[in-house]
Amino acid sequence: MAIIEQEMTGSLAMPDIQRCPFPFLDRLLAESPVYLDPLTNMYIVTRYEDIGQISARPDLYSNKTTVVVGRHDSLVAEEVARRFAERGFPEMHTLVTNDPPEHGSYRALVEKAFTPSYVKELEPYIEALVDELIDGMLPQGRANLLPEFAIKVPMYIIADQLGVDRADYDRFKLWSDVTVERNNPLLDPDRELEITEHLIDMQNYLHARAVAYRENPTDNLLSRLVHAEVDGQKLSDPALIAIAHQLLVAGNETTTTGITTAMWLLLTKPDLRAAIEADPSRIPGFIEEVLRSHSPVPHMWRVALEDSRIGDVDIPKGAVLMLSYLAGNRDPAQWSCPADFEPGRKGGRNHLAFGRGIHFCIGNQLARGEMRIAIRRLLERLPAMRLSPDHPEPQFIPHFAIHALDHLHIVF
């Protein structure tokens, strides 16, 4: 199978394609399902079946890529590592970028702190927070739902669970944003050094709270992580900070983007909105279709540990694979009429938005719960809600690592 030439298709590093990736991804699925991106030099894998098989083989396709941790190919890699070691904590592989057997040990620790029952217990607190944020918007009769609601719901929740004062919300959001920005393989070296300084601030901030919880435990996620044990072993400080950092990002990006995209779809599809308002039990199925059709995390990465072959394409040892969740969620071999938005479709929960295999998102139930409660309460409390006529239509932003709208201005 021939790889499509750059001039025919482009790159996922190109802003125009990031804004509207689906024509590009659909063409790759049809013509070159394993494609060497000419700008990132990564192999984009688009087929649902291939993504599942790669995710099931960490012995052949490692999660320890330098896209997320280390960035060893960066021009400033040595300086970044020196700064982390001297003034923060060395970066290390724990959850998202780790392989067995170490991955299993770290995940077991987090699972002890992140039980389904604990997530269920959070639901009244989540609903109270959602109502508090809606109350804050009501007097104005209008809002930009993205920064005023969709960002704050998961950010406040994960901040509370990591013991972060809500007064530091802006810092916390900054740390999350620069973490995602850092995944761009074309990142400017000077900008990478700026981001490193922000992340060192974050590491020291989280470490100070962890130290406090060692002396005075409380009932939040960070405190549970500080005191969790597997076979008598607790997390080291670098590992604890690395996991808290990952939970910070994973704990807000998917939910923020999911809520915003879901409400945009409801505001632009009146028949769908009417059906869900008439029967709120349809919300969970609607959420799964939002996640399938607009996966907030568009892709993750693996590195080939030896020469291999995917479909008809030879993959050399050391090559980085980009597993395109956006593409796999539109694979016609897996989904009937994949471009259509069909809440409640057969097998809808089998989408890739939360990953696959041993790295299936540990916080997926919390994200689903946050989205479900937020959507239900917005529909119940803002029945006259509609898109603002004073602002342009929302557009998807040009971003390498997230698939998200730029705004969602509403009036009610």
PDB file of C-alpha atoms in Angstrom, residues 99-244:
ATOM      1  CA  ASP A  99       4.723  -0.166  30.176  1.00  0.00           C
ATOM      2  CA  PRO A 100       4.302  -3.365  32.176  1.00  0.00           C
ATOM      3  CA  PRO A 101       5.285  -4.349  34.756  1.00  0.00           C
ATOM      4  CA  GLU A 102       5.934  -0.865  36.218  1.00  0.00           C
ATOM      5  CA  HIS A 103       2.722   0.526  34.763  1.00  0.00           C
ATOM      6  CA  GLY A 104       0.618  -2.060  36.592  1.00  0.00           C
ATOM      7  CA  SER A 105       2.121  -1.139  39.958  1.00  0.00           C
ATOM      8  CA  TYR A 106       1.432   2.570  39.500  1.00  0.00           C
ATOM      9  CA  ARG A 107      -2.068   1.963  38.169  1.00  0.00           C
ATOM     10  CA  ALA A 108      -2.885  -0.279  41.138  1.00  0.00           C
ATOM     11  CA  LEU A 109      -1.927   2.545  43.481  1.00  0.00           C
ATOM     12  CA  VAL A 110      -4.148   5.031  41.657  1.00  0.00           C
ATOM     13  CA  GLU A 111      -7.034   2.576  41.447  1.00  0.00           C
ATOM     14  CA  LYS A 112      -6.947   2.272  45.236  1.00  0.00           C
ATOM     15  CA  ALA A 113      -7.501   6.023  45.445  1.00  0.00           C
ATOM     16  CA  PHE A 114      -9.873   6.273  42.458  1.00  0.00           C
ATOM     17  CA  THR A 115     -12.492   3.614  43.203  1.00  0.00           C
ATOM     18  CA  PRO A 116     -15.885   3.620  41.421  1.00  0.00           C
ATOM     19  CA  SER A 117     -17.614   4.037  44.786  1.00  0.00           C
ATOM     20  CA  TYR A 118     -15.525   7.127  45.518  1.00  0.00           C
ATOM     21  CA  VAL A 119     -16.499   8.603  42.151  1.00  0.00           C
ATOM     22  CA  LYS A 120     -20.159   7.835  42.873  1.00  0.00           C
ATOM     23  CA  GLU A 121     -19.899   9.598  46.212  1.00  0.00           C
ATOM     24  CA  LEU A 122     -18.738  12.754  44.402  1.00  0.00           C
ATOM     25  CA  GLU A 123     -21.940  13.146  42.371  1.00  0.00           C
ATOM     26  CA  PRO A 124     -23.898  15.334  44.862  1.00  0.00           C
ATOM     27  CA  TYR A 125     -20.829  17.554  45.175  1.00  0.00           C
ATOM     28  CA  ILE A 126     -20.534  17.751  41.367  1.00  0.00           C
ATOM     29  CA  GLU A 127     -24.179  18.734  41.025  1.00  0.00           C
ATOM     30  CA  ALA A 128     -23.814  21.416  43.706  1.00  0.00           C
ATOM     31  CA  LEU A 129     -20.795  22.844  41.880  1.00  0.00           C
ATOM     32  CA  VAL A 130     -22.620  22.829  38.546  1.00  0.00           C
ATOM     33  CA  ASP A 131     -25.561  24.683  40.078  1.00  0.00           C
ATOM     34  CA  GLU A 132     -23.232  27.186  41.726  1.00  0.00           C
ATOM     35  CA  LEU A 133     -21.647  27.999  38.366  1.00  0.00           C
ATOM     36  CA  ILE A 134     -25.033  28.319  36.662  1.00  0.00           C
ATOM     37  CA  ASP A 135     -26.189  30.640  39.466  1.00  0.00           C
ATOM     38  CA  GLY A 136     -23.178  32.825  38.733  1.00  0.00           C
ATOM     39  CA  MET A 137     -24.141  33.148  35.059  1.00  0.00           C
ATOM     40  CA  LEU A 138     -27.859  33.814  35.533  1.00  0.00           C
ATOM     41  CA  PRO A 139     -27.833  37.568  36.318  1.00  0.00           C
ATOM     42  CA  GLN A 140     -26.113  38.443  33.027  1.00  0.00           C
ATOM     43  CA  GLY A 141     -28.497  36.491  30.823  1.00  0.00           C
ATOM     44  CA  ARG A 142     -25.549  35.555  28.619  1.00  0.00           C
ATOM     45  CA  ALA A 143     -22.216  33.763  28.958  1.00  0.00           C
ATOM     46  CA  ASN A 144     -19.303  32.249  27.145  1.00  0.00           C
ATOM     47  CA  LEU A 145     -19.991  28.721  28.290  1.00  0.00           C
ATOM     48  CA  LEU A 146     -16.423  27.564  27.647  1.00  0.00           C
ATOM     49  CA  PRO A 147     -14.452  29.663  30.196  1.00  0.00           C
ATOM     50  CA  GLU A 148     -17.353  30.448  32.529  1.00  0.00           C
ATOM     51  CA  PHE A 149     -18.644  26.896  32.924  1.00  0.00           C
ATOM     52  CA  ALA A 150     -17.073  24.071  30.902  1.00  0.00           C
ATOM     53  CA  ILE A 151     -13.505  24.817  31.989  1.00  0.00           C
ATOM     54  CA  LYS A 152     -14.437  25.451  35.605  1.00  0.00           C
ATOM     55  CA  VAL A 153     -16.489  22.299  36.256  1.00  0.00           C
ATOM     56  CA  PRO A 154     -13.670  19.749  35.867  1.00  0.00           C
ATOM     57  CA  MET A 155     -10.922  22.173  36.852  1.00  0.00           C
ATOM     58  CA  TYR A 156     -12.531  22.988  40.187  1.00  0.00           C
ATOM     59  CA  ILE A 157     -13.243  19.304  40.814  1.00  0.00           C
ATOM     60  CA  ILE A 158      -9.715  18.092  40.118  1.00  0.00           C
ATOM     61  CA  ALA A 159      -8.303  21.120  41.966  1.00  0.00           C
ATOM     62  CA  ASP A 160     -10.377  20.224  45.021  1.00  0.00           C
ATOM     63  CA  GLN A 161      -9.297  16.594  44.777  1.00  0.00           C
ATOM     64  CA  LEU A 162      -5.635  17.553  44.538  1.00  0.00           C
ATOM     65  CA  GLY A 163      -5.984  19.987  47.417  1.00  0.00           C
ATOM     66  CA  VAL A 164      -5.491  23.118  45.359  1.00  0.00           C
ATOM     67  CA  ASP A 165      -7.063  26.348  46.520  1.00  0.00           C
ATOM     68  CA  ARG A 166      -9.647  27.555  43.972  1.00  0.00           C
ATOM     69  CA  ALA A 167      -8.087  30.994  44.324  1.00  0.00           C
ATOM     70  CA  ASP A 168      -5.154  29.487  42.395  1.00  0.00           C
ATOM     71  CA  TYR A 169      -7.457  28.396  39.565  1.00  0.00           C
ATOM     72  CA  ASP A 170      -5.699  30.510  36.930  1.00  0.00           C
ATOM     73  CA  ARG A 171      -2.327  28.958  37.772  1.00  0.00           C
ATOM     74  CA  PHE A 172      -3.788  25.488  37.689  1.00  0.00           C
ATOM     75  CA  LYS A 173      -5.368  26.077  34.293  1.00  0.00           C
ATOM     76  CA  LEU A 174      -2.084  27.499  32.979  1.00  0.00           C
ATOM     77  CA  TRP A 175      -0.210  24.384  34.108  1.00  0.00           C
ATOM     78  CA  SER A 176      -2.728  22.169  32.346  1.00  0.00           C
ATOM     79  CA  ASP A 177      -2.636  24.204  29.133  1.00  0.00           C
ATOM     80  CA  VAL A 178       1.155  24.297  28.842  1.00  0.00           C
ATOM     81  CA  THR A 179       1.361  20.557  29.473  1.00  0.00           C
ATOM     82  CA  VAL A 180      -0.817  19.923  26.441  1.00  0.00           C
ATOM     83  CA  GLU A 181       1.019  22.552  24.395  1.00  0.00           C
ATOM     84  CA  ARG A 182       4.326  20.841  25.140  1.00  0.00           C
ATOM     85  CA  ASN A 183       3.227  17.723  23.203  1.00  0.00           C
ATOM     86  CA  ASN A 184       3.599  19.580  19.908  1.00  0.00           C
ATOM     87  CA  PRO A 185       6.671  18.096  18.139  1.00  0.00           C
ATOM     88  CA  LEU A 186       7.198  21.428  16.349  1.00  0.00           C
ATOM     89  CA  LEU A 187       7.325  23.421  19.596  1.00  0.00           C
ATOM     90  CA  ASP A 188       9.767  26.350  19.565  1.00  0.00           C
ATOM     91  CA  PRO A 189      12.758  25.653  21.894  1.00  0.00           C
ATOM     92  CA  ASP A 190      12.460  29.015  23.663  1.00  0.00           C
ATOM     93  CA  ARG A 191       8.801  28.302  24.346  1.00  0.00           C
ATOM     94  CA  GLU A 192       9.720  24.861  25.685  1.00  0.00           C
ATOM     95  CA  LEU A 193      12.021  26.487  28.227  1.00  0.00           C
ATOM     96  CA  GLU A 194       9.225  28.852  29.288  1.00  0.00           C
ATOM     97  CA  ILE A 195       6.894  25.883  29.714  1.00  0.00           C
ATOM     98  CA  THR A 196       9.538  24.066  31.761  1.00  0.00           C
ATOM     99  CA  GLU A 197       9.563  26.944  34.257  1.00  0.00           C
ATOM    100  CA  HIS A 198       5.783  26.740  34.617  1.00  0.00           C
ATOM    101  CA  LEU A 199       5.937  22.987  35.166  1.00  0.00           C
ATOM    102  CA  ILE A 200       8.647  23.310  37.820  1.00  0.00           C
ATOM    103  CA  ASP A 201       6.358  25.753  39.648  1.00  0.00           C
ATOM    104  CA  MET A 202       3.573  23.178  39.417  1.00  0.00           C
ATOM    105  CA  GLN A 203       5.779  20.349  40.705  1.00  0.00           C
ATOM    106  CA  ASN A 204       6.818  22.305  43.777  1.00  0.00           C
ATOM    107  CA  TYR A 205       3.256  23.446  44.411  1.00  0.00           C
ATOM    108  CA  LEU A 206       1.932  19.867  44.345  1.00  0.00           C
ATOM    109  CA  HIS A 207       4.829  18.585  46.423  1.00  0.00           C
ATOM    110  CA  ALA A 208       4.112  21.100  49.180  1.00  0.00           C
ATOM    111  CA  ARG A 209       0.552  19.827  49.415  1.00  0.00           C
ATOM    112  CA  ALA A 210       1.649  16.212  49.398  1.00  0.00           C
ATOM    113  CA  VAL A 211       3.997  16.902  52.313  1.00  0.00           C
ATOM    114  CA  ALA A 212       1.119  18.491  54.223  1.00  0.00           C
ATOM    115  CA  TYR A 213      -1.100  15.446  53.630  1.00  0.00           C
ATOM    116  CA  ARG A 214       1.580  13.093  54.935  1.00  0.00           C
ATOM    117  CA  GLU A 215       1.241  14.842  58.281  1.00  0.00           C
ATOM    118  CA  ASN A 216      -2.490  15.522  58.132  1.00  0.00           C
ATOM    119  CA  PRO A 217      -4.444  13.120  55.864  1.00  0.00           C
ATOM    120  CA  THR A 218      -7.787  14.242  54.456  1.00  0.00           C
ATOM    121  CA  ASP A 219     -10.452  12.831  52.168  1.00  0.00           C
ATOM    122  CA  ASN A 220      -9.260  13.896  48.720  1.00  0.00           C
ATOM    123  CA  LEU A 221      -7.505  12.187  45.840  1.00  0.00           C
ATOM    124  CA  LEU A 222      -4.002  13.537  46.477  1.00  0.00           C
ATOM    125  CA  SER A 223      -4.123  12.536  50.128  1.00  0.00           C
ATOM    126  CA  ARG A 224      -5.277   9.059  49.130  1.00  0.00           C
ATOM    127  CA  LEU A 225      -2.362   8.789  46.696  1.00  0.00           C
ATOM    128  CA  VAL A 226       0.106   9.923  49.367  1.00  0.00           C
ATOM    129  CA  HIS A 227      -1.013   7.125  51.693  1.00  0.00           C
ATOM    130  CA  ALA A 228      -1.842   4.364  49.180  1.00  0.00           C
ATOM    131  CA  GLU A 229       0.330   1.233  49.217  1.00  0.00           C
ATOM    132  CA  VAL A 230       0.855  -1.821  47.027  1.00  0.00           C
ATOM    133  CA  ASP A 231       2.827  -4.632  48.631  1.00  0.00           C
ATOM    134  CA  GLY A 232       3.896  -2.243  51.357  1.00  0.00           C
ATOM    135  CA  GLN A 233       5.311   0.302  48.925  1.00  0.00           C
ATOM    136  CA  LYS A 234       4.258   3.942  48.732  1.00  0.00           C
ATOM    137  CA  LEU A 235       4.926   6.314  45.844  1.00  0.00           C
ATOM    138  CA  SER A 236       8.237   8.147  45.711  1.00  0.00           C
ATOM    139  CA  ASP A 237       8.038  11.941  45.516  1.00  0.00           C
ATOM    140  CA  PRO A 238       8.904  12.106  41.775  1.00  0.00           C
ATOM    141  CA  ALA A 239       6.353   9.399  40.982  1.00  0.00           C
ATOM    142  CA  LEU A 240       3.682  11.048  43.122  1.00  0.00           C
ATOM    143  CA  ILE A 241       4.223  14.412  41.401  1.00  0.00           C
ATOM    144  CA  ALA A 242       4.217  12.788  37.958  1.00  0.00           C
ATOM    145  CA  ILE A 243       0.897  11.037  38.639  1.00  0.00           C
ATOM    146  CA  ALA A 244      -0.719  14.138  40.122  1.00  0.00           C
TER     147      ALA A 244
END
